[in-house]
Tab-separated table of C-alpha atoms and ligand atoms in Angstrom:
chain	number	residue	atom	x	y	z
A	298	UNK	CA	-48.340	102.471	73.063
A	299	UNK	CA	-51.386	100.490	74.681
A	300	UNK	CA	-50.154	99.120	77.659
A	301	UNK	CA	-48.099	100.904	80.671
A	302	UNK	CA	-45.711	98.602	82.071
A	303	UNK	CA	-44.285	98.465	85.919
A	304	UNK	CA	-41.010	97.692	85.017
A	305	UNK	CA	-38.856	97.640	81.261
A	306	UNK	CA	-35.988	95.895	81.271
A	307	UNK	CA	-33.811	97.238	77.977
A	308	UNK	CA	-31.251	94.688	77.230
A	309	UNK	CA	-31.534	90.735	77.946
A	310	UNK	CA	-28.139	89.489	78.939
A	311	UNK	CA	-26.782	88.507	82.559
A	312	UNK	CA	-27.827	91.563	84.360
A	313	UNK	CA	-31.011	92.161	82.538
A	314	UNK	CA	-32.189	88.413	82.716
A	315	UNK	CA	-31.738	89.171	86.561
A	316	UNK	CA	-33.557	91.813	86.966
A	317	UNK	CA	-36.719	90.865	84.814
A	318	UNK	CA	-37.079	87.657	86.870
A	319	UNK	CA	-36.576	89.528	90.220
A	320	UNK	CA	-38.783	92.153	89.231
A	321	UNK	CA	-41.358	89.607	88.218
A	322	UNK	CA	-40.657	87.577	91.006
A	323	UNK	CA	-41.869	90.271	93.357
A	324	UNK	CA	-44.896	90.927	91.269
A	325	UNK	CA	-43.904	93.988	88.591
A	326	UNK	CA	-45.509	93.770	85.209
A	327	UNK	CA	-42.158	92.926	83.781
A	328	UNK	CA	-41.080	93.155	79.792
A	329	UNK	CA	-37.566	92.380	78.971
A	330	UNK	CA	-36.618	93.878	75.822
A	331	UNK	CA	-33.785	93.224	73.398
A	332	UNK	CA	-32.513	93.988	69.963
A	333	UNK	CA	-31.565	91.367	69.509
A	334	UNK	CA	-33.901	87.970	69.249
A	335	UNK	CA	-30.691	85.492	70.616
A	336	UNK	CA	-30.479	87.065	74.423
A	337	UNK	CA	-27.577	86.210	76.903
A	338	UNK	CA	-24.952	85.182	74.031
A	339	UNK	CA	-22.378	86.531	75.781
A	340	UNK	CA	-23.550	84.178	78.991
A	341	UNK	CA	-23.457	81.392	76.382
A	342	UNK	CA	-19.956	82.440	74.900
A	343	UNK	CA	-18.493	82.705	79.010
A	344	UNK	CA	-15.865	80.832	80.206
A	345	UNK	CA	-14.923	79.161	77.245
A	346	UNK	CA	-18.719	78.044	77.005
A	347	UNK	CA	-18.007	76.555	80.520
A	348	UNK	CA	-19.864	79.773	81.769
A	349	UNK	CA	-17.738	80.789	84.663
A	350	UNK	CA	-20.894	82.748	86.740
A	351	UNK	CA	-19.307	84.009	89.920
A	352	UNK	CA	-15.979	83.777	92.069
A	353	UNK	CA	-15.969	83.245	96.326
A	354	UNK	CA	-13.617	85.815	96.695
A	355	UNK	CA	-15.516	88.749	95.422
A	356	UNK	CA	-14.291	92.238	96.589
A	357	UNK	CA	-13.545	95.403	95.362
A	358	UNK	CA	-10.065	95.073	95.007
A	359	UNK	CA	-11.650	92.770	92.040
A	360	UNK	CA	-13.116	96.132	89.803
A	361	UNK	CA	-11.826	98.705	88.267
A	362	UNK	CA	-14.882	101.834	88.593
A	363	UNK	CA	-15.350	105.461	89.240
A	364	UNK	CA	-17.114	104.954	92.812
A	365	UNK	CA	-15.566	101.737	94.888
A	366	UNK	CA	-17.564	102.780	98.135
A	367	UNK	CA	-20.795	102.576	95.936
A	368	UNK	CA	-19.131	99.029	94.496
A	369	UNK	CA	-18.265	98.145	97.840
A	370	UNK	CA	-21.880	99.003	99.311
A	371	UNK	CA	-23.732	96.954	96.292
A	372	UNK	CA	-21.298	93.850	96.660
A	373	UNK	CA	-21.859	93.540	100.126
A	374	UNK	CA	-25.229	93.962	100.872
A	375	UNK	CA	-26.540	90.871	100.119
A	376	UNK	CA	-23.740	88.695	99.655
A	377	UNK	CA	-26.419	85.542	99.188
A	378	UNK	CA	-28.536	87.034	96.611
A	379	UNK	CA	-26.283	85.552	93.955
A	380	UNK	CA	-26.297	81.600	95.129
A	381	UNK	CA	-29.600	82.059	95.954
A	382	UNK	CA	-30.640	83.195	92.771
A	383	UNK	CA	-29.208	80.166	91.179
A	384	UNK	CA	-30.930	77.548	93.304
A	385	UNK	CA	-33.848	79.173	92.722
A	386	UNK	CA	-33.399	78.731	88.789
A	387	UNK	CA	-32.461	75.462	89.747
A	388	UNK	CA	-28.768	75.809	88.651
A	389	UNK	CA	-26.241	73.663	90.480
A	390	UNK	CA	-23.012	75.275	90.694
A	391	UNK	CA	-19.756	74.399	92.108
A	392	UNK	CA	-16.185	76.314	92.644
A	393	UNK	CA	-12.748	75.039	91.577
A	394	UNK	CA	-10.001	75.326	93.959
A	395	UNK	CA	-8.992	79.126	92.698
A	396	UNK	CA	-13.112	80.240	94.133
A	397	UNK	CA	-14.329	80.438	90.219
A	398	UNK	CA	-17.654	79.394	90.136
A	399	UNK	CA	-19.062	76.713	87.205
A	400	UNK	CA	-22.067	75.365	86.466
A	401	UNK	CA	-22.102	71.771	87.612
A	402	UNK	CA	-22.702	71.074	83.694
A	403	UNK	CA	-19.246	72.996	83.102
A	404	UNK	CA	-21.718	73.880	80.113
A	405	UNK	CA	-23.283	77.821	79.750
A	406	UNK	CA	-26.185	76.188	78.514
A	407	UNK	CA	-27.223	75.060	81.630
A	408	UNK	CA	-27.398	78.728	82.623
A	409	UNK	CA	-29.368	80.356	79.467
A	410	UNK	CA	-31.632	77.666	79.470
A	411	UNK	CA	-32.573	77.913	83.096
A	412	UNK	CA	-32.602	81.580	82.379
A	413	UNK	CA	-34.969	81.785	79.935
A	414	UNK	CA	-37.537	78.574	81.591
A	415	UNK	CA	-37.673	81.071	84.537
A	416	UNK	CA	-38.404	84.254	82.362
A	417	UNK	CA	-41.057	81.919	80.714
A	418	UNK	CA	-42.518	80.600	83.877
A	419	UNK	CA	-42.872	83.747	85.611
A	420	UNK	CA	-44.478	85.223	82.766
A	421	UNK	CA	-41.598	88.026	82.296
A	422	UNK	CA	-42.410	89.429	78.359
A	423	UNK	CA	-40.571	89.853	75.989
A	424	UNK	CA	-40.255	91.432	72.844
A	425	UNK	CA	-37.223	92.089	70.173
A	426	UNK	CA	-36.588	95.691	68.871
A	427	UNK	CA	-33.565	98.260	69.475
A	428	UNK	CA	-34.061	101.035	72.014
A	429	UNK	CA	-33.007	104.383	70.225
A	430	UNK	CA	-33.927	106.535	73.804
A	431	UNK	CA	-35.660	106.951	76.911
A	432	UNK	CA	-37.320	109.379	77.698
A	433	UNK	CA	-38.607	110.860	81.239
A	434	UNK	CA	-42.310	111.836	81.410
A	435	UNK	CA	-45.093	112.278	83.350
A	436	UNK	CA	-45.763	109.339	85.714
A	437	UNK	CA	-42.722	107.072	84.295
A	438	UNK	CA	-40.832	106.331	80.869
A	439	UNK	CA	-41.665	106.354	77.058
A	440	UNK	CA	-38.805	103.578	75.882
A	441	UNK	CA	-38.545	104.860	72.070
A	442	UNK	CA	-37.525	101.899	70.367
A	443	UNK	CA	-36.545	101.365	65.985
A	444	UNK	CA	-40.062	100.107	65.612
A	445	UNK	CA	-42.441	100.830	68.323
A	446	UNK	CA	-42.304	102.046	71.843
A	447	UNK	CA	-43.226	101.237	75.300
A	448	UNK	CA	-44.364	103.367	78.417
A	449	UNK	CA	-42.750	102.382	82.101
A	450	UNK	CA	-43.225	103.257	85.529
A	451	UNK	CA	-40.084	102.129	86.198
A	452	UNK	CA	-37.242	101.198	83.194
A	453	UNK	CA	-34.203	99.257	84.161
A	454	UNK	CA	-31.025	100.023	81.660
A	455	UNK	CA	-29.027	96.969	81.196
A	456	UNK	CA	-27.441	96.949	77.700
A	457	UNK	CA	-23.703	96.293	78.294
A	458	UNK	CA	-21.084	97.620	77.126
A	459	UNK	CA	-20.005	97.903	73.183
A	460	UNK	CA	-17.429	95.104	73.618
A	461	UNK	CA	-17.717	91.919	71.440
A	462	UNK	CA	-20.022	93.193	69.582
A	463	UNK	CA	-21.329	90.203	67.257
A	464	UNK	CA	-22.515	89.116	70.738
A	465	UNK	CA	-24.194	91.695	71.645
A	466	UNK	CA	-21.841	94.788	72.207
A	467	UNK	CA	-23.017	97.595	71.218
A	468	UNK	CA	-22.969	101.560	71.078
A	469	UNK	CA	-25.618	103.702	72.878
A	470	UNK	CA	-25.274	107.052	72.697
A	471	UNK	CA	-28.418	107.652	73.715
A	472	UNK	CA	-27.015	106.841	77.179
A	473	UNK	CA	-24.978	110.546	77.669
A	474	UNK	CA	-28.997	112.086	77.958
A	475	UNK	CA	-29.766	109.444	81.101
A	476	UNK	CA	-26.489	109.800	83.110
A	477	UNK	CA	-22.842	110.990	82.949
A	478	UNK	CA	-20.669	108.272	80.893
A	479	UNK	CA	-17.369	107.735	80.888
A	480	UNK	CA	-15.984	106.575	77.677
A	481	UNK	CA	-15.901	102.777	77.041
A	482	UNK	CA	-12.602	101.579	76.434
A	483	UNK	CA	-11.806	97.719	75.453
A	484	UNK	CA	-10.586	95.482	77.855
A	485	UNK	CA	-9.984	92.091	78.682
A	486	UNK	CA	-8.402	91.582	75.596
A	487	UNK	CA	-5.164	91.064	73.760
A	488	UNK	CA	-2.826	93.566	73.293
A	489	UNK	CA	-0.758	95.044	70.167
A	490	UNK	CA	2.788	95.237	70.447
A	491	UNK	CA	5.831	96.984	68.713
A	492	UNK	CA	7.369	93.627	67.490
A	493	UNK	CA	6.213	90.928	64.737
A	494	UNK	CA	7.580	87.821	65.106
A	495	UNK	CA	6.443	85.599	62.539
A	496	UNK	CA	8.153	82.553	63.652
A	497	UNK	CA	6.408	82.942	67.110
A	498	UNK	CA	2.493	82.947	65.721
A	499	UNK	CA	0.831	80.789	67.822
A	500	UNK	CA	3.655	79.856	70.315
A	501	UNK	CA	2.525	79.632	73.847
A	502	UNK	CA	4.823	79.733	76.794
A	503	UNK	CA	4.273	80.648	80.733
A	504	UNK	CA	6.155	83.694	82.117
A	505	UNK	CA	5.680	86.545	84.622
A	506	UNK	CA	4.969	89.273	82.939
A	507	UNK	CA	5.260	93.005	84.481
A	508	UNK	CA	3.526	96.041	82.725
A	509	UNK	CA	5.521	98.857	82.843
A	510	UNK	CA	4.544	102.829	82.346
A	511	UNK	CA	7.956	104.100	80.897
A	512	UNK	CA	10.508	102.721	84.000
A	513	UNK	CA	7.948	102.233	86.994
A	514	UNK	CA	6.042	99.255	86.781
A	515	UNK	CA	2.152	99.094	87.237
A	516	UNK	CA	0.684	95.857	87.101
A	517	UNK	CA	2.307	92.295	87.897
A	518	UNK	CA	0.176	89.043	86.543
A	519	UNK	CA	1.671	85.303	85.489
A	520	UNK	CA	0.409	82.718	83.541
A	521	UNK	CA	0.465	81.419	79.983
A	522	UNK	CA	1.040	84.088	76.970
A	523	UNK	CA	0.519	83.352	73.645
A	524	UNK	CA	1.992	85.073	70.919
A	525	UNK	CA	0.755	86.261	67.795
A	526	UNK	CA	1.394	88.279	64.650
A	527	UNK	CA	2.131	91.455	66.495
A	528	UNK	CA	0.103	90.697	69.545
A	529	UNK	CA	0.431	88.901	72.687
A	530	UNK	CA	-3.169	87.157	74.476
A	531	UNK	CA	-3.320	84.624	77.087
A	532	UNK	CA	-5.349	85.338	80.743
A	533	UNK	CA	-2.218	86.984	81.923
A	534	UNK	CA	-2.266	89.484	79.476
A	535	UNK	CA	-5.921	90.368	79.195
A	536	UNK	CA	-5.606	91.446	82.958
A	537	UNK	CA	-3.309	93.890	82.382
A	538	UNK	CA	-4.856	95.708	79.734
A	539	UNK	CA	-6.962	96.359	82.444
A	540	UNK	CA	-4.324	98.621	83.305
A	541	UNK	CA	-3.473	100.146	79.656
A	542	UNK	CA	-5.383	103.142	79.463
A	543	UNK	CA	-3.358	104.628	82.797
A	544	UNK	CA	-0.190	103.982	81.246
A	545	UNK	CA	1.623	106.746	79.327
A	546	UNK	CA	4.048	104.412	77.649
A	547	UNK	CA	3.224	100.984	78.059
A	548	UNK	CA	5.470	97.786	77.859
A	549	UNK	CA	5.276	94.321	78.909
A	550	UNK	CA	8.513	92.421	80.119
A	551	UNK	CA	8.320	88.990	80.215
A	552	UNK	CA	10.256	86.928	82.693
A	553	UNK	CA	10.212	82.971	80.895
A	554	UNK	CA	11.984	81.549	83.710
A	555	UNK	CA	10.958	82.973	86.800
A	556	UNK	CA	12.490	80.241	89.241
A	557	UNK	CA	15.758	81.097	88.413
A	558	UNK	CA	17.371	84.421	89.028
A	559	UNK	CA	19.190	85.695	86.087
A	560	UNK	CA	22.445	84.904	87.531
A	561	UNK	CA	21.382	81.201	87.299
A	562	UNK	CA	20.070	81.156	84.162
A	563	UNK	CA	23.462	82.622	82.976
A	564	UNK	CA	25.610	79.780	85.043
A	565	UNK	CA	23.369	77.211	83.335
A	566	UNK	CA	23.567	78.810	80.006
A	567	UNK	CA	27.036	79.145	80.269
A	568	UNK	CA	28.118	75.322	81.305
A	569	UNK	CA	26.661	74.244	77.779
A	570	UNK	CA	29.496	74.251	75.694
A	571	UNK	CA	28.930	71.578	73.265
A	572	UNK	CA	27.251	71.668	69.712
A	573	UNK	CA	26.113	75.017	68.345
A	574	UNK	CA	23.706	77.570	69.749
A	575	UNK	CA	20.412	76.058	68.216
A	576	UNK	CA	20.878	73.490	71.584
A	577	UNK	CA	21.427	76.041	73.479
A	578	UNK	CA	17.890	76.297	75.045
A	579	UNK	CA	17.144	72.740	74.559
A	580	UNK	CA	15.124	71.365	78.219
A	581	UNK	CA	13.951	75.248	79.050
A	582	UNK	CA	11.771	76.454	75.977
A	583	UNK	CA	9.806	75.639	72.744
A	584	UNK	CA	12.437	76.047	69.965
A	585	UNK	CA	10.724	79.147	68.057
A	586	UNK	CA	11.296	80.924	71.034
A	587	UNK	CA	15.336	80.003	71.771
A	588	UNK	CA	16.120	80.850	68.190
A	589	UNK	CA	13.939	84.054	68.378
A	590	UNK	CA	16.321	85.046	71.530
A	591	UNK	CA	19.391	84.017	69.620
A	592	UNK	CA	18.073	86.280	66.507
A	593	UNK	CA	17.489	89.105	68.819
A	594	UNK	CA	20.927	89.230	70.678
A	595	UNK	CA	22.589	88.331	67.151
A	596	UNK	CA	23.861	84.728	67.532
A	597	UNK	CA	23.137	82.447	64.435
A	598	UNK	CA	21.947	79.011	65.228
A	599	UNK	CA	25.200	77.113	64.078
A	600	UNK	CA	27.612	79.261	65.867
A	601	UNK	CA	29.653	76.901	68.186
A	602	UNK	CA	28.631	77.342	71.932
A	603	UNK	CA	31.710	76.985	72.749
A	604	UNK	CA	32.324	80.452	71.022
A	605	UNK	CA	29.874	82.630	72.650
A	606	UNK	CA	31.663	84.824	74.803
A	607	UNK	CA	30.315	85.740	78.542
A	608	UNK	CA	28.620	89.270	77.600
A	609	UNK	CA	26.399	87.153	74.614
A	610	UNK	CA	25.643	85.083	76.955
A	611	UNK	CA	24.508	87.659	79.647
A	612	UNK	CA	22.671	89.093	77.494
A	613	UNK	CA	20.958	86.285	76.205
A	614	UNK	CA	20.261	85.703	79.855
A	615	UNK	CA	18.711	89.158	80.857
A	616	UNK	CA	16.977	88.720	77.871
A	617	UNK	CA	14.977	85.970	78.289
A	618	UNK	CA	14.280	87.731	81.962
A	619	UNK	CA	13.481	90.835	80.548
A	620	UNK	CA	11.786	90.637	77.186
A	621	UNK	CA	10.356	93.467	76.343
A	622	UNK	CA	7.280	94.603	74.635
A	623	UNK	CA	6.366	98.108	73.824
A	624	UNK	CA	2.704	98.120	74.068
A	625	UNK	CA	1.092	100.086	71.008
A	626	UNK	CA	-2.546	99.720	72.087
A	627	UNK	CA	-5.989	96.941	72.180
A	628	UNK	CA	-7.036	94.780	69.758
A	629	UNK	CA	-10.056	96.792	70.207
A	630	UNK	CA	-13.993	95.856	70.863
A	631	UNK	CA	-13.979	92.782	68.485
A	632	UNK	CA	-11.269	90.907	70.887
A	633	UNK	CA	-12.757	92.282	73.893
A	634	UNK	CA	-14.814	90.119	76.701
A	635	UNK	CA	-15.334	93.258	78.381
A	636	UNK	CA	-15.714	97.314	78.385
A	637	UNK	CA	-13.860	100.014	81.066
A	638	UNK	CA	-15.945	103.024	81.246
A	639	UNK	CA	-19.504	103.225	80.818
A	640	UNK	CA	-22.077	104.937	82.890
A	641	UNK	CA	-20.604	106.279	86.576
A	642	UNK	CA	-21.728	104.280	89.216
A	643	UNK	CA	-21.279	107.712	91.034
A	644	UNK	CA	-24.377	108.424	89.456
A	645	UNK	CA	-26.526	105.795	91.097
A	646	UNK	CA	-27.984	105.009	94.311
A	647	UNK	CA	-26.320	101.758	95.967
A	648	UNK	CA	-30.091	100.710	94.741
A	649	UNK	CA	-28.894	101.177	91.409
A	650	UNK	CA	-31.647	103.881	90.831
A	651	UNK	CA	-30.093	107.174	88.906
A	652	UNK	CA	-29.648	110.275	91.420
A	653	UNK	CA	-30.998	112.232	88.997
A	654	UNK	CA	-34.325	110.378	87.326
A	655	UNK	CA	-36.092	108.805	89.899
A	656	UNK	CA	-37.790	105.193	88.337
A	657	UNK	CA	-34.150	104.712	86.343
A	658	UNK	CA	-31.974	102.182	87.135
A	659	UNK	CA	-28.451	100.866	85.766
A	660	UNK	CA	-27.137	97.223	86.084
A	661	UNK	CA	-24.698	94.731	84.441
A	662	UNK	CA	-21.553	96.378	82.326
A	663	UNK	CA	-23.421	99.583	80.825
A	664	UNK	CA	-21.909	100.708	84.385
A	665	UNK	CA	-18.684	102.002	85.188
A	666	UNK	CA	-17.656	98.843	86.842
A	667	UNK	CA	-14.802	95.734	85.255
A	668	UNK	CA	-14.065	93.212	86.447
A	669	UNK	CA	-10.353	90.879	86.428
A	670	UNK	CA	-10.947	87.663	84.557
A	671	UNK	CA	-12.268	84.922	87.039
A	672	UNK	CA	-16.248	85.357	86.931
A	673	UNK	CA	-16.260	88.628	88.273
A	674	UNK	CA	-17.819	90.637	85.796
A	675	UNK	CA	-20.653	87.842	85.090
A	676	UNK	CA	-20.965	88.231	89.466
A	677	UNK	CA	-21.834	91.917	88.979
A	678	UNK	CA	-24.139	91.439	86.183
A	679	UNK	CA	-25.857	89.111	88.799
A	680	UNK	CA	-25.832	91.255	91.698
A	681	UNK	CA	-26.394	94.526	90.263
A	682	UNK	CA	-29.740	92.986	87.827
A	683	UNK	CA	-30.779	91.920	90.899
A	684	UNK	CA	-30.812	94.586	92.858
A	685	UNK	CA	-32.069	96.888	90.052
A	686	UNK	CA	-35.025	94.225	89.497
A	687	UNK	CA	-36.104	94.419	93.103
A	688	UNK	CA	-35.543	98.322	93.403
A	689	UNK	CA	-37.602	98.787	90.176
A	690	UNK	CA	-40.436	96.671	91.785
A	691	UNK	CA	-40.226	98.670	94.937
A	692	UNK	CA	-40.568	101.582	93.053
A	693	UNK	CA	-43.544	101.037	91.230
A	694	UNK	CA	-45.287	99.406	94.307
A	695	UNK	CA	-44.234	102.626	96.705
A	696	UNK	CA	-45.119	105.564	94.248
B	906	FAD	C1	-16.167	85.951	74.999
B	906	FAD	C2	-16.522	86.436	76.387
B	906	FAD	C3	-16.256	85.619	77.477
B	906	FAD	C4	-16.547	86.069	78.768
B	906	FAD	N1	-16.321	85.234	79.818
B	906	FAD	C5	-16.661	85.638	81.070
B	906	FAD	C6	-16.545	84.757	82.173
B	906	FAD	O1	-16.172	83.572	82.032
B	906	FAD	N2	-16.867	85.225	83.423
B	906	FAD	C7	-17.309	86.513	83.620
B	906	FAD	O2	-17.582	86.892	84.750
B	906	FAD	N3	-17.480	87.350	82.575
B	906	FAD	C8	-17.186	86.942	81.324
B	906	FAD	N4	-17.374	87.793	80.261
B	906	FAD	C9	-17.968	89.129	80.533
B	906	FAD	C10	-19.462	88.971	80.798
B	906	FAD	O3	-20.004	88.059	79.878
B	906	FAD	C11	-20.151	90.324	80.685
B	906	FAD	O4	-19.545	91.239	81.566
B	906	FAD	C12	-21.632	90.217	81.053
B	906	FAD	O5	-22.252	89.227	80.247
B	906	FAD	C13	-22.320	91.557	80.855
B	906	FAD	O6	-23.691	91.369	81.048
B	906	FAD	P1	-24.699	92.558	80.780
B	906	FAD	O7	-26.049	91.992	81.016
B	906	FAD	O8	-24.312	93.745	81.555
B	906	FAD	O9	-24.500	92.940	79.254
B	906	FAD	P2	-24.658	92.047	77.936
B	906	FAD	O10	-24.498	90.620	78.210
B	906	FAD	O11	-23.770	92.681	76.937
B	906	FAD	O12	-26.179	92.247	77.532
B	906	FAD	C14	-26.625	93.448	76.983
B	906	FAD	C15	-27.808	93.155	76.100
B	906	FAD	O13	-28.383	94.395	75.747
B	906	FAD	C16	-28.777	94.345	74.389
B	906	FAD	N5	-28.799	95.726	73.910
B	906	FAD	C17	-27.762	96.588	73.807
B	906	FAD	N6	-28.183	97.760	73.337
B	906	FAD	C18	-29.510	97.641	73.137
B	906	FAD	C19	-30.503	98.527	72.651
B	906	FAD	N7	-30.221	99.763	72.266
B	906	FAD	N8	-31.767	98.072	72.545
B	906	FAD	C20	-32.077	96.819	72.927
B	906	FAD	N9	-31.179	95.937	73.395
B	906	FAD	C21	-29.907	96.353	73.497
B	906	FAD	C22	-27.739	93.477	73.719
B	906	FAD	O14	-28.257	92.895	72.546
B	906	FAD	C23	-27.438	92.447	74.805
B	906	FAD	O15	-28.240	91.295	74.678
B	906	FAD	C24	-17.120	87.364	78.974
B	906	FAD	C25	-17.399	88.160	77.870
B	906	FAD	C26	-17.113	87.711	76.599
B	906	FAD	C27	-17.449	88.595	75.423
């Protein structure tokens, strides 16, 4: 443990990239360590690959987290630091008509590689090995790693969240001695439901979908759902298992035709009389769906639609505007993009330094702070590594 650093960064993804390069930027004897020797994979594996870095219509109406006036301070404080940090790696971006932000490229390589030319340029180290603890001592930080350790004036503590972790997810429990932590929970993912429909594996369709707790409902997205063996994914649903954990006794209803109000879905249903039920659906959904309806209200394909009485069709009707999913939990970490939970954000300084060690600061999604799909959570990696980077130099230049 030869040299004393200004400033370790622990953990080289979005938020940690930022701060190194800020804190070296500014002047800070910067290292930037990782367990990993691929950094930012889960920048690469963004957006589809497409990498989307940031939204225009950031606010915290945006994040789930313990503290929103502490969100709310950090987000707008410097609501330039973001764009301006990617001109300055050189990164042209540009917004699609919804405010998600792209890289020109629409390729995440165009990020990591400006990324890590800047790191390089600037002279920010860096060095591979897994931080097992911090710990506070005299005059800064020893940062215990698996094979060596480091000292730090100041240490920045960006390592994510334990979400997709064969990108870089991972468990610290060495965290709980730093600050108080909230448990990490997956989400942004795809969630398990109470029904297996084989026939439907892989069947995509666009609904509005309503997450209920018991009768009241909770959360309201729409978009495309796909379903799978005993699981339903798509955008629409990985926002609302944002809202899983505060339901009691989850379910999803899907609404498949939400133009129509189910009175008009039953007037058309009920003016096709000809052939049997297997047409029955024909011009309004994929066919594995229409015979799974059928199945579920007990109609076999080659009954005669000219038999099916009013109720069957009602029902068939309210069906299709109120399927319903009991929600049995997450696919878990694997499926996650993201983490709820993690360290409170009540427990920093809107500088990101910890109220309680002086020279420790949080950034990126080891905080108590999740974002909705739409760039969001990649924007507070940003921010919040940026702000840590320059509060860590400030630190060591000011004590
Ligand atoms: C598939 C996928 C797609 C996504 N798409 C988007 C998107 O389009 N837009 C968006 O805004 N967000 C997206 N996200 C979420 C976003 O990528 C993350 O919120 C963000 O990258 C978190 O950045 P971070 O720096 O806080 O943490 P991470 O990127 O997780 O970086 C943490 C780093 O710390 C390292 N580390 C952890 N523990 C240790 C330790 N003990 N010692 C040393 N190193 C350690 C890890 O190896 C890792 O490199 C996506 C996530 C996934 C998984």
């Amino acid at each position: 443990m030869s040299k004393t650093w200004d400033v370790v960064v622990i953990g080289a993804g979005a938020s940690g990239y930022a701060a190194a390069v800020t804190a070296r930027q500014k002047g800070a004897e910067t290292l930037l360590l990782d367990a990993s020797a691929k950094t930012a994979r889960k920048v690469s594996a963004s957006g589809n690959g497409r990498c989307n870095l940031s939204n225009l219509h950031v606010g915290v109406d945006c994040y789930r987290t313990d503290d929103p006036a502490t969100l709310g301070a950090v987000l707008s404080a410097d609501p330039q630091a973001v764009p301006l940090f990617f001109a300055d790696l050189g990164v042209l971006t540009q917004p699609d008509d919804e405010g998600r932000v792209y890289p020109w490229s629409n390729r995440a390589a165009s990020v990591t590689d400006a990324l890590y030319l800047k790191a390089d340029e600037l002279g920010v180290a860096r060095m591979t090995d897994e931080v097992k603890e911090v710990l506070p001592t005299k005059g800064g930080y020893v940062v215990r790693c698996a094979i060596g350790s480091v000292f730090a004036r100041a240490v920045v503590v960006a390592v994510g969240s334990p979400a997709s972790p064969t990108i870089g997810g991972r468990d610290n429990p060495w965290l709980a001695a730093l600050a108080e932590v909230r448990p990490f929970l997956p989400a942004l993912c795809p969630l398990k439901t109470d029904k297996k429909y084989f026939s439907l594996k892989g069947v995509r369709t666009f609904a509005d979908l309503t997450l209920f707790d018991g009768d009241a409902p909770i959360a309201r997205e729409k978009g495309e759902v796909l379903f799978g063996e005993g699981t339903l994914s798509g955008i629409a649903v990985m926002q609302l298992s944002l809202s899983i954990p505060i339901a009691r006794r989850p379910h999803i209803s899907l609404d498949l035709f939400p133009t129509l109000s189910e009175e008009e879905l039953y007037r058309m249903l009920s003016m096709r009389r000809k052939g049997d039920a297997d047409k029955l659906f024909v011009g309004l959904c994929d066919k594995p769906i229409a015979y799974t309806l059928l199945k579920e209200e007990g109609i076999g394909l080659s009954q005669g639609l000219a038999d099916l009485t009013p109720d069957q069709i009602r029902a068939l009707a309210h069906r299709a505007k109120n399927w319903s999913f009991g929600v049995t939990g997450t696919t878990g970490f694997d499926h996650a993009q993201v983490a709820l939970g993690g360290v409170k954000l009540s427990s920093v300084y809107p500088n990101m330094e910890s109220k309680t060690h002086p020279g420790l600061f949080f950034a990126g999604e080891v905080l108590d702070v999740t974002g909705v799909c739409g760039g969001f959570n990649l924007h507070w990696a940003w921010t919040s590594g940026i702000v840590a980077g320059r509060s860590a130099f400030a630190f060591c230049h000011l004590t």
